[in-house]
Amino acid sequence: MQALAYIPSPSRSVWHLGPLPIRAYALCIIAGILVAVWLTTKRWRERGGNPDHVWDVAAWAIVLGILGGRIYHVLTDPELYFDKGRHPIDAVKIWDGGLGIWGAIALGTLGAWIGCRRRNIRLAVFADAAVPGVVFAQAIGRLGNWFNNELYGGATSLPWKLQIHCLNIDVGHATTCPGTNSTVLGYFQPTFLYELLWDAAVGVALLLLDRRLRLGRGNVMALYVMGYTVGRAWIEALRTDHANHVLGLRLNDWTSLLVFAGGLVWFLRHGGFRAEREASPYRDGGPPADEPTGPPAADEEAKEVPAE
């Protein structure tokens, strides 16, 4: 029974539908996006917003968020793609994994701002509605790391240790590890699972706090930023995968510290737990300028009736 005390990892991450490869990592990202949009739509409607506007904003945020996540990953680990013997074309292979959350948040927020401007929406209100779904999407996305046999920590003998295979990411299945006759590399800390559970807990906490306190002014977003970065800091300390370091800390730890400080400053400057929810999710208190505000007035209807 002791030999079974571990978390198995999939030995396959790609399936083929004819010539079309179906990658588990991509499916997890798509599933996370759908959950995020569904929950955001529900919360946006509760705030008085038009649910049709969610996809208008989300489309910008998703495209730029994925682009930003990949750019951040490549820029912070350029040696994985541009050192001697590496293949620069791999930098565009998002389906192999490698989306930096900070780049995704930065450009995803820019995309949301563009979408909100086009629909006359207050960005802070939309962010408050969206971030619980975003953190649940991050949790679902970590399942993609599980399929790719990546994002694990140091070797361990804990009962919940994670079995890792030598996985050929290009073909998407386990291969024999060098110098052995086994496809199993070893047993490690399941940091992907720690982050998945942490993200899910942050999402639940945000929903409960917002339901109880009816927070506004971007403070649900600020709590998400602080909650996520606290978890990311201790999980990052367990990871042993490649990462660049600055003054002894992994680069993502420094980013977490700066982002946490920014979230805390925002939270304190905007009323903290006393921040009241906005009366309208739209700027100037009204719907987008290009949409009708309601049925025409009675006198206007009368003007449109042709004389007999």
XYZ file of C-alpha atoms in Angstrom:
308
model
C 0.000 0.000 0.000
C 2.886 2.359 0.707
C 3.930 2.198 -2.961
C 0.532 3.627 -3.895
C 0.876 6.653 -1.601
C 1.508 9.197 -4.322
C -0.317 11.361 -6.829
C 0.088 9.950 -10.343
C 0.705 12.248 -13.287
C -0.717 11.550 -16.749
C 1.686 9.847 -19.134
C -0.028 11.528 -22.096
C -0.885 15.180 -22.670
C -1.840 15.119 -26.370
C -4.471 13.176 -28.269
C -5.026 13.263 -32.010
C -8.305 13.760 -33.793
C -7.118 12.740 -37.223
C -4.242 15.128 -38.019
C -5.400 17.609 -35.355
C -3.540 17.459 -32.005
C -5.753 18.003 -28.947
C -3.558 19.261 -26.118
C -4.626 18.943 -22.497
C -2.890 22.225 -21.577
C -4.955 24.139 -24.143
C -8.181 22.433 -23.032
C -7.538 23.456 -19.422
C -6.899 27.081 -20.445
C -10.117 27.128 -22.495
C -12.118 25.549 -19.652
C -10.765 28.163 -17.252
C -11.720 30.985 -19.592
C -15.278 29.671 -19.962
C -15.711 29.375 -16.184
C -14.312 32.888 -15.688
C -16.644 34.403 -18.286
C -19.672 32.543 -16.886
C -19.021 33.710 -13.325
C -18.177 37.252 -14.445
C -21.435 37.442 -16.406
C -23.398 36.366 -13.331
C -21.657 38.898 -11.081
C -21.850 41.662 -13.710
C -25.607 41.232 -13.964
C -25.880 41.509 -10.162
C -24.079 44.845 -10.356
C -26.588 46.180 -12.859
C -24.491 45.645 -15.982
C -25.628 44.367 -19.347
C -24.437 40.711 -19.537
C -23.914 41.065 -23.284
C -21.024 43.406 -22.533
C -18.959 40.783 -20.718
C -17.765 39.051 -23.864
C -17.070 42.454 -25.454
C -14.590 43.178 -22.683
C -13.410 39.603 -22.169
C -12.388 39.172 -25.807
C -9.856 41.987 -25.472
C -8.667 40.776 -22.070
C -8.263 37.147 -23.159
C -6.295 37.835 -26.341
C -3.970 40.387 -24.768
C -3.734 38.343 -21.550
C -2.475 35.243 -23.366
C -0.076 37.372 -25.385
C 1.177 39.119 -22.247
C 1.605 35.845 -20.384
C 3.776 34.411 -23.133
C 5.832 37.577 -23.535
C 6.547 37.709 -19.792
C 7.578 34.059 -19.748
C 9.941 34.453 -22.709
C 11.456 37.726 -21.483
C 12.118 36.404 -17.973
C 13.569 33.089 -19.197
C 15.162 33.991 -22.552
C 17.897 31.357 -22.224
C 15.254 28.661 -22.715
C 14.729 29.882 -26.266
C 17.698 31.932 -27.447
C 20.818 30.315 -25.952
C 23.109 28.260 -28.117
C 21.475 24.989 -29.101
C 17.974 26.297 -28.413
C 15.244 26.907 -30.967
C 13.822 30.466 -30.988
C 10.701 29.245 -32.786
C 9.770 27.460 -29.526
C 9.059 30.890 -28.030
C 5.739 30.979 -29.870
C 4.663 27.459 -28.887
C 2.174 28.455 -26.214
C 0.606 25.003 -26.342
C 3.777 23.535 -24.797
C 3.166 25.526 -21.612
C 4.742 28.697 -20.320
C 2.375 31.573 -19.525
C 3.665 34.057 -16.946
C 0.763 35.159 -14.767
C 2.142 38.678 -14.263
C 2.343 39.358 -17.980
C -1.129 37.901 -18.426
C -2.529 40.179 -15.724
C -0.727 43.267 -17.070
C -1.803 42.982 -20.706
C -5.111 41.360 -19.752
C -5.903 44.458 -17.682
C -4.953 46.638 -20.644
C -7.320 44.615 -22.806
C -10.097 44.961 -20.228
C -9.498 48.727 -20.127
C -9.867 48.917 -23.913
C -13.078 46.889 -23.809
C -14.465 48.946 -20.924
C -13.706 52.230 -22.683
C -15.583 51.043 -25.751
C -18.643 50.211 -23.627
C -18.504 53.154 -21.210
C -17.836 50.749 -18.319
C -15.991 51.584 -15.104
C -12.875 49.405 -15.168
C -12.733 49.043 -11.370
C -16.316 47.750 -11.271
C -15.665 45.260 -14.045
C -12.473 44.100 -12.324
C -14.376 43.547 -9.070
C -16.898 41.419 -10.945
C -14.254 39.482 -12.866
C -11.446 38.596 -10.455
C -13.146 35.670 -8.641
C -13.643 34.032 -12.028
C -10.066 34.881 -13.002
C -8.582 33.142 -9.965
C -10.783 30.080 -10.528
C -9.519 30.051 -14.126
C -5.963 30.085 -12.800
C -6.796 27.061 -10.632
C -8.203 25.156 -13.612
C -5.200 26.154 -15.705
C -2.886 24.442 -13.196
C -4.377 21.129 -14.286
C -2.632 21.785 -17.589
C 0.681 21.806 -15.721
C -0.264 18.435 -14.228
C -0.861 16.967 -17.675
C 2.470 18.411 -18.845
C 4.294 16.895 -15.829
C 5.639 20.311 -14.849
C 5.496 22.857 -12.027
C 6.697 20.603 -9.234
C 9.018 21.152 -6.281
C 11.855 19.251 -4.680
C 12.042 15.502 -4.205
C 9.977 14.272 -1.267
C 8.666 11.136 0.422
C 5.431 12.736 1.623
C 2.283 10.603 1.184
C 0.955 13.128 -1.330
C 4.170 13.223 -3.369
C 3.712 13.747 -7.098
C 4.913 11.162 -9.595
C 6.609 12.857 -12.547
C 7.329 11.255 -15.914
C 9.983 12.120 -18.441
C 7.519 13.666 -20.899
C 8.326 14.597 -24.465
C 6.246 17.764 -24.669
C 6.355 17.888 -28.482
C 4.739 14.490 -29.012
C 2.857 14.608 -25.724
C 3.664 11.284 -24.103
C 6.091 9.815 -21.580
C 9.477 8.558 -22.758
C 12.182 6.499 -21.106
C 14.317 8.610 -18.779
C 18.019 8.763 -19.714
C 20.067 6.007 -18.098
C 17.030 4.042 -16.945
C 14.401 1.675 -18.281
C 11.555 3.621 -16.654
C 9.480 6.602 -17.724
C 9.246 7.838 -14.105
C 11.666 10.628 -13.229
C 10.864 10.599 -9.508
C 8.514 11.860 -6.797
C 8.283 15.544 -5.942
C 6.362 18.243 -4.073
C 3.084 18.813 -5.999
C 3.389 22.590 -6.198
C 0.897 22.713 -9.060
C -1.676 21.237 -6.656
C -0.769 23.641 -3.854
C -1.365 26.578 -6.153
C -4.575 25.072 -7.533
C -5.974 24.686 -4.013
C -4.754 28.123 -2.937
C -6.345 29.778 -5.970
C -9.644 28.001 -5.350
C -9.581 29.083 -1.693
C -8.888 32.700 -2.683
C -11.794 32.581 -5.132
C -14.213 31.267 -2.503
C -13.012 33.850 0.033
C -13.548 36.685 -2.462
C -17.092 35.533 -3.199
C -17.980 35.280 0.499
C -16.429 38.643 1.422
C -18.055 40.413 -1.497
C -21.458 38.901 -0.719
C -21.208 39.981 2.915
C -19.622 43.435 2.503
C -20.696 44.412 -1.039
C -17.258 45.800 -1.792
C -16.618 48.315 -4.544
C -14.062 50.768 -5.953
C -11.739 47.981 -7.125
C -11.212 46.508 -3.681
C -12.268 42.976 -4.628
C -9.506 43.204 -7.226
C -7.061 44.467 -4.577
C -7.906 41.569 -2.259
C -7.366 39.146 -5.130
C -3.946 40.666 -5.836
C -2.885 40.418 -2.196
C -4.344 36.962 -1.618
C -2.835 35.448 -4.731
C 0.628 36.920 -4.186
C 0.819 35.669 -0.572
C 0.187 32.138 -1.805
C 2.504 32.511 -4.768
C 5.356 33.561 -2.457
C 5.396 30.395 -0.327
C 4.654 28.103 -3.259
C 7.460 29.673 -5.278
C 9.871 28.850 -2.436
C 9.090 25.128 -2.925
C 9.744 25.093 -6.665
C 13.014 23.811 -8.092
C 12.404 24.389 -11.793
C 14.513 26.832 -13.752
C 14.110 30.489 -12.754
C 16.278 33.575 -12.825
C 17.226 35.031 -9.428
C 17.802 38.587 -8.225
C 19.566 39.093 -4.870
C 18.917 35.493 -3.949
C 15.190 35.502 -4.692
C 13.413 34.107 -7.720
C 12.261 36.846 -10.066
C 8.616 35.913 -9.493
C 9.093 36.485 -5.753
C 10.184 40.071 -6.388
C 7.252 40.590 -8.721
C 4.892 39.190 -6.063
C 6.267 41.613 -3.467
C 5.779 44.621 -5.748
C 2.302 43.532 -6.837
C 1.251 42.842 -3.229
C 2.424 46.338 -2.219
C 0.440 47.856 -5.086
C -2.685 45.947 -4.097
C -2.324 46.987 -0.455
C -1.885 50.664 -1.362
C -4.961 50.552 -3.598
C -7.015 48.799 -0.910
C -6.129 51.339 1.791
C -6.549 54.389 -0.458
C -9.976 53.268 -1.643
C -11.734 52.654 1.644
C -10.650 49.094 2.471
C -13.492 46.933 3.744
C -15.704 50.042 4.052
C -15.669 50.768 0.330
C -19.246 50.878 -0.905
C -20.290 49.367 -4.193
C -20.862 51.840 -7.014
C -24.443 52.788 -7.868
C -23.827 52.093 -11.556
C -21.191 50.027 -13.348
C -21.128 52.592 -16.161
C -19.329 55.891 -16.296
C -21.575 58.912 -15.812
C -24.178 56.571 -14.322
C -25.617 55.541 -17.669
C -25.346 52.783 -20.268
C -23.066 53.051 -23.302
C -23.704 56.049 -25.487
C -24.366 53.850 -28.541
C -27.200 51.951 -26.877
C -30.809 53.004 -26.306
C -31.626 53.957 -22.718
C -35.135 52.534 -22.872
C -38.411 52.745 -24.797
C -39.138 56.056 -26.504
C -41.146 58.563 -24.558
C -44.896 58.820 -25.197
C -44.609 62.228 -26.859
C -41.859 60.961 -29.153
C -44.033 57.990 -30.130
C -46.852 60.399 -30.928
C -44.579 62.413 -33.213
C -43.818 59.268 -35.193
C -47.505 58.512 -35.864
C -48.284 59.722 -39.387
C -51.164 62.173 -39.805
C -54.263 60.792 -41.458
